[in-house]
Amino acid sequence: MDKKAQEVRSNHSHIEFSPNDEEAGGSLEDVATENGEILPDSGVQAWRTALGGFLSFVASIGFLSGGSVFQSYFKATVLPASSTSDIAWIGSAQVWGCYFFGIWSGTLSDKHGPALPLGVGTVFMVLGNMMSSVSTKFYQFLLSQGFCSQWFLKRRGLAVGLVMSGQMAGANRLLNFEGVSYGWTLRIIGFMQLGIMVAAILLVRHRFIHVIEQRSLPLRQYFTDRRTMLLTLAVFLMNLGIYVPWFYITPYAIQRGASASLGFYDAAILNAGAFLGCYALGMIADSGLGFFNSVIVATFPCAVNSFAWIGVHSIAGVVVWAVAYGMMSGALQAIFSPCVSMLAPTTDVIGCWNGICITIPSFAVLATGPIAGRLL
């Protein structure tokens, strides 16, 4: 172990590992980090945690990934007097909540395990949907939907792809059925979220069962690390625009001649592409390309696809574009977390490191929907 790694480890308290690390099931493929820490990288408990993360994304930010469905529905029926840009504040505030509280949820997860922040997030998330089901005014939707979800993040490559793909799978719950009202749609989603989140809390486990010395947030260490700050800036810039199609793919498709039903399905097609992208790039990164190189590979085609949206004028073109953009943007969203985790000084602060990195771009996310609404 080099001198720098020894200094980093000496600044951290003693950590006891869960006995399940050795009894995780199957053959463990222990991997040492550059700081000399051992990660199981396999086993039943590790994949149960990944599955729990997947379910938490299905229930939480998956609700957001179908935001264009709500955008169109609000404009057509519930809030016809409000502008598209104003309505976008509802979804933007929801995404902002998912990001902004990351620093606290990440720190709580590092210190006490994931059950506490997941439980708190579940209460607000379900309560928000139940209150939204009886909302009739703009400010009521903003308060009930916009500030209820929390974003929780778990581990590397394929595992992170599994977790992140949950948000794309969860979005397809928003495809309504004939005879089910808007209010009952939200109530049903709320009950589904409650059941899914209970399962997620039971599945997810923290690797560390005790930290003897409680530490303050390592803000100085984070903000003085040049590599971490450059990555944070990149995440901030990415979030200025990457979510725009998730807000506007449905109204854009309808504007180009698609029926309301097909417009809703365009949102599902976008998420299906993103679902595949989450897995594909994660596996490519694990196979040897590496996480940072994978970001470079995915960023350029994602940017090209963003500009290509300008030239899409037909219904078929919207569908093809949605698949292509979904794959590239989904890959990007899945690959940034492992990059942040690699820059964390030790594995026991990975949650905190990820939390800080997603809290800072929350303000970029907040501005995305309303600004795009003015421009489109």
XYZ file of C-alpha atoms in Angstrom:
376
model
C 0.000 0.000 0.000
C 1.456 3.418 -0.936
C 1.998 6.297 1.471
C -1.043 8.258 0.281
C -3.352 5.297 0.812
C -1.932 4.750 4.312
C -2.591 8.390 5.189
C -6.145 8.167 3.911
C -6.862 5.022 5.893
C -5.282 6.437 9.049
C -7.744 9.342 8.961
C -10.723 6.969 9.061
C -12.156 5.162 12.028
C -12.076 1.414 12.553
C -14.744 -0.412 10.597
C -16.287 -3.781 11.332
C -17.568 -5.711 8.344
C -20.815 -7.604 8.323
C -20.368 -11.347 8.932
C -22.482 -11.853 5.810
C -19.423 -10.885 3.742
C -18.086 -14.398 4.233
C -21.446 -16.102 4.040
C -22.879 -14.281 1.060
C -23.356 -17.495 -0.823
C -21.558 -18.868 -3.850
C -17.889 -18.285 -4.526
C -16.686 -14.804 -3.654
C -14.430 -13.006 -6.084
C -12.614 -10.693 -3.657
C -11.137 -7.602 -5.292
C -8.723 -5.166 -3.660
C -9.077 -1.440 -4.269
C -6.075 0.837 -4.741
C -6.335 1.646 -1.020
C -5.970 -2.023 -0.104
C -9.620 -2.528 0.859
C -11.273 -5.820 -0.069
C -14.644 -5.877 -1.855
C -16.604 -9.142 -2.241
C -17.679 -8.245 -5.823
C -20.076 -11.220 -5.812
C -22.296 -13.363 -3.616
C -25.978 -13.580 -2.752
C -25.985 -10.592 -0.386
C -24.204 -8.366 -2.894
C -26.752 -9.114 -5.625
C -29.656 -8.859 -3.180
C -28.448 -5.342 -2.460
C -28.305 -4.580 -6.190
C -31.845 -5.955 -6.597
C -33.019 -3.823 -3.682
C -31.465 -0.785 -5.345
C -33.260 -1.662 -8.577
C -36.594 -1.827 -6.759
C -35.975 1.497 -5.013
C -35.396 3.143 -8.401
C -38.517 1.483 -9.837
C -40.576 3.017 -7.052
C -38.925 6.432 -6.806
C -37.183 8.073 -9.748
C -38.978 5.703 -12.118
C -42.030 7.844 -11.400
C -40.071 10.828 -12.725
C -38.919 9.097 -15.917
C -42.485 9.144 -17.189
C -42.743 12.865 -16.509
C -43.673 13.760 -20.082
C -46.923 11.822 -19.607
C -47.843 14.093 -16.703
C -46.644 17.149 -18.617
C -49.112 16.435 -21.433
C -51.938 15.370 -19.125
C -51.670 18.451 -16.904
C -51.663 20.782 -19.913
C -54.615 19.064 -21.596
C -56.921 18.508 -18.625
C -55.959 19.594 -15.114
C -53.969 22.812 -15.661
C -54.940 24.118 -19.126
C -54.463 27.754 -18.077
C -50.808 27.194 -17.102
C -47.988 27.428 -19.631
C -45.856 24.421 -20.553
C -42.859 26.093 -18.943
C -44.749 26.674 -15.679
C -46.028 23.086 -15.564
C -42.449 21.877 -16.038
C -41.618 23.267 -12.586
C -43.557 20.337 -11.094
C -41.320 17.697 -12.664
C -38.170 19.794 -12.248
C -38.836 20.214 -8.545
C -39.333 16.464 -8.249
C -35.972 15.756 -9.880
C -34.379 18.483 -7.773
C -35.630 16.732 -4.635
C -34.153 13.437 -5.848
C -30.761 15.118 -6.247
C -30.619 17.806 -3.550
C -31.092 15.499 -0.572
C -28.364 13.141 -1.803
C -25.690 14.558 0.496
C -27.750 13.803 3.607
C -29.118 10.449 2.462
C -25.623 9.357 1.398
C -24.142 10.337 4.763
C -26.951 8.615 6.677
C -26.420 5.500 4.584
C -22.684 5.463 5.329
C -23.226 5.893 9.076
C -26.398 3.912 9.762
C -27.032 1.763 6.709
C -29.569 2.304 3.918
C -32.759 1.389 5.801
C -33.124 4.789 7.522
C -32.878 7.072 4.451
C -34.901 4.602 2.361
C -37.614 4.540 5.020
C -37.797 8.336 5.307
C -37.876 8.691 1.519
C -40.660 6.114 1.267
C -42.901 8.039 3.674
C -42.583 11.316 1.762
C -42.816 9.647 -1.635
C -46.036 7.752 -0.920
C -47.557 10.697 0.951
C -46.726 12.980 -1.984
C -48.536 10.780 -4.496
C -51.569 10.379 -2.276
C -51.831 14.150 -1.829
C -51.268 14.753 -5.547
C -54.228 12.507 -6.352
C -56.577 15.091 -4.800
C -54.757 18.240 -6.016
C -56.516 20.676 -8.323
C -54.272 23.780 -8.218
C -50.786 24.333 -9.609
C -49.145 24.975 -6.216
C -50.671 21.784 -4.797
C -49.068 19.663 -7.533
C -45.752 21.454 -7.014
C -45.715 20.768 -3.278
C -47.069 17.229 -3.369
C -45.165 15.806 -6.347
C -42.127 18.038 -6.505
C -40.544 17.472 -3.105
C -41.247 13.847 -2.265
C -38.693 11.537 -3.891
C -35.121 10.861 -2.834
C -32.376 9.439 -5.005
C -30.376 6.450 -3.573
C -27.317 5.058 -5.241
C -25.579 1.620 -5.284
C -22.402 0.083 -6.659
C -20.452 -0.637 -9.834
C -20.714 -1.634 -13.507
C -23.408 -4.188 -14.174
C -24.753 -3.848 -10.614
C -25.153 -0.085 -11.042
C -26.734 -0.684 -14.441
C -29.263 -2.968 -12.742
C -30.038 -0.334 -10.125
C -30.307 2.548 -12.599
C -32.467 0.584 -15.018
C -35.114 0.517 -12.310
C -36.012 4.118 -13.073
C -36.751 3.210 -16.703
C -38.762 0.131 -15.740
C -40.721 2.141 -13.195
C -41.732 4.795 -15.719
C -43.955 2.380 -17.621
C -46.356 2.201 -14.682
C -47.690 5.533 -15.889
C -49.443 4.013 -18.905
C -53.039 4.406 -17.786
C -55.873 2.002 -18.488
C -59.315 2.998 -19.693
C -61.737 3.441 -16.841
C -59.114 4.362 -14.220
C -59.248 8.020 -13.184
C -56.214 10.242 -12.709
C -56.707 10.288 -8.937
C -56.929 6.519 -8.639
C -53.958 6.108 -10.975
C -51.828 8.055 -8.496
C -53.263 6.208 -5.500
C -52.522 2.851 -7.134
C -48.985 4.027 -7.924
C -48.624 5.133 -4.302
C -49.633 1.709 -2.987
C -47.295 0.053 -5.509
C -44.453 2.297 -4.342
C -45.109 1.368 -0.731
C -44.963 -2.370 -1.422
C -41.908 -2.125 -3.669
C -40.015 0.072 -1.201
C -40.716 -2.300 1.697
C -39.169 -5.087 -0.394
C -36.208 -2.838 -1.271
C -35.549 -1.976 2.383
C -35.594 -5.670 3.313
C -33.170 -6.581 0.509
C -30.566 -3.823 0.784
C -27.833 -4.336 3.358
C -24.926 -2.171 4.494
C -21.475 -3.765 4.342
C -20.242 -2.008 7.472
C -22.019 -2.753 10.732
C -20.220 -0.261 12.974
C -18.123 2.846 12.715
C -16.515 3.611 16.082
C -15.787 7.301 15.487
C -18.464 9.464 13.907
C -16.998 11.864 11.345
C -18.206 15.158 9.979
C -18.907 15.585 6.286
C -15.598 15.479 4.364
C -16.473 18.650 2.449
C -12.968 20.108 2.496
C -11.480 16.857 1.256
C -14.102 16.680 -1.497
C -13.750 20.248 -2.737
C -9.947 20.227 -2.715
C -9.681 17.107 -4.872
C -9.168 18.320 -8.448
C -10.365 15.111 -10.131
C -13.535 15.009 -8.063
C -14.356 18.647 -8.776
C -13.838 18.206 -12.528
C -16.168 15.195 -12.503
C -18.736 17.147 -10.468
C -18.597 19.960 -13.034
C -19.153 17.413 -15.804
C -22.187 15.977 -13.987
C -23.549 19.508 -13.495
C -23.256 20.312 -17.205
C -24.754 16.947 -18.178
C -27.807 17.557 -16.021
C -28.489 20.918 -17.640
C -29.918 19.090 -20.617
C -30.062 15.318 -20.341
C -33.574 15.217 -18.816
C -35.239 17.531 -21.355
C -36.658 14.652 -23.491
C -38.062 13.009 -20.369
C -40.184 16.125 -19.862
C -41.142 16.809 -23.464
C -41.020 13.640 -25.616
C -44.790 13.093 -25.288
C -45.959 16.661 -26.105
C -43.344 16.827 -28.887
C -44.644 13.598 -30.462
C -48.245 14.824 -30.249
C -47.197 18.106 -31.860
C -45.695 16.096 -34.736
C -48.995 14.321 -35.393
C -48.958 11.346 -33.015
C -52.119 10.424 -31.147
C -52.208 10.978 -27.391
C -51.893 7.214 -26.875
C -48.840 6.920 -29.140
C -47.330 10.003 -27.521
C -47.529 8.283 -24.143
C -45.929 5.181 -25.618
C -43.075 7.287 -27.004
C -42.148 7.957 -23.381
C -42.122 4.185 -22.778
C -39.961 3.675 -25.885
C -37.494 6.288 -24.634
C -37.256 4.480 -21.305
C -36.886 1.084 -22.995
C -33.853 2.394 -24.867
C -32.420 3.803 -21.648
C -33.037 0.463 -19.902
C -30.828 -1.293 -22.469
C -28.197 1.447 -22.305
C -27.816 1.090 -18.541
C -26.821 -2.558 -18.876
C -24.813 -2.317 -22.095
C -22.327 0.355 -21.051
C -21.963 -1.094 -17.549
C -20.948 -4.466 -18.970
C -18.593 -2.823 -21.475
C -16.949 -0.849 -18.672
C -16.575 -3.988 -16.548
C -15.074 -5.917 -19.459
C -12.006 -3.698 -19.598
C -12.850 -0.332 -21.142
C -13.129 1.278 -17.709
C -15.679 3.707 -16.316
C -14.058 7.003 -17.276
C -13.321 5.827 -20.815
C -16.921 4.636 -21.057
C -18.153 8.131 -20.175
C -16.146 9.533 -23.086
C -17.495 6.860 -25.446
C -21.125 7.554 -24.459
C -20.990 11.355 -24.237
C -20.268 12.119 -27.898
C -23.108 10.049 -29.464
C -25.487 11.318 -26.767
C -24.639 14.920 -27.715
C -25.049 14.128 -31.425
C -28.465 12.582 -30.717
C -29.496 15.682 -28.783
C -28.806 17.908 -31.797
C -30.482 15.368 -34.101
C -33.768 15.987 -32.269
C -34.000 19.297 -34.172
C -34.358 17.416 -37.463
C -37.065 14.983 -36.322
C -40.392 15.925 -37.932
C -42.276 12.634 -38.403
C -43.944 10.176 -36.043
C -41.597 7.369 -37.113
C -38.631 9.678 -36.660
C -39.639 10.426 -33.076
C -39.767 6.690 -32.293
C -36.340 5.992 -33.827
C -34.830 9.021 -32.139
C -36.323 8.040 -28.754
C -34.657 4.606 -28.901
C -31.262 6.045 -29.881
C -31.300 8.872 -27.349
C -32.621 6.603 -24.618
C -29.740 4.148 -25.044
C -27.042 6.832 -24.938
C -28.508 8.932 -22.137
C -29.363 5.869 -20.043
C -25.777 4.673 -20.380
C -24.462 8.054 -19.235
C -26.740 8.190 -16.202
C -25.636 4.714 -15.128
C -21.894 5.186 -15.575
C -21.288 8.374 -13.577
C -21.912 6.771 -10.175
C -19.074 4.208 -10.516
C -16.775 7.069 -11.576
C -17.614 9.010 -8.416
C -17.182 5.865 -6.311
C -13.711 5.303 -7.749
C -12.654 8.778 -6.586
C -13.885 8.252 -3.010
C -10.878 7.947 -0.650
C -12.262 4.801 1.038
C -15.244 2.527 0.451
C -16.995 3.536 3.686
C -17.583 7.082 2.348
C -18.825 6.090 -1.120
C -22.395 7.039 -0.201
C -21.329 10.452 1.070
C -19.137 11.063 -1.997
C -22.001 10.195 -4.339
C -24.389 12.280 -2.257
C -22.288 15.432 -2.533
C -21.815 14.873 -6.257
C -25.554 14.679 -6.932
C -26.533 17.504 -4.567
C -24.479 20.098 -6.451
C -26.085 19.411 -9.890
C -29.563 19.536 -8.335
C -29.825 23.213 -9.240
C -29.015 22.463 -12.877
C -31.792 19.864 -12.841
C -34.220 22.358 -11.288
C -33.720 24.794 -14.167
C -33.848 22.208 -16.969
C -37.596 21.790 -17.495
C -38.720 25.434 -17.274
C -35.879 26.730 -19.480
C -36.511 24.042 -22.094
C -40.226 24.866 -21.987
C -39.461 28.463 -22.937
C -37.187 27.408 -25.784
C -39.238 24.609 -27.344
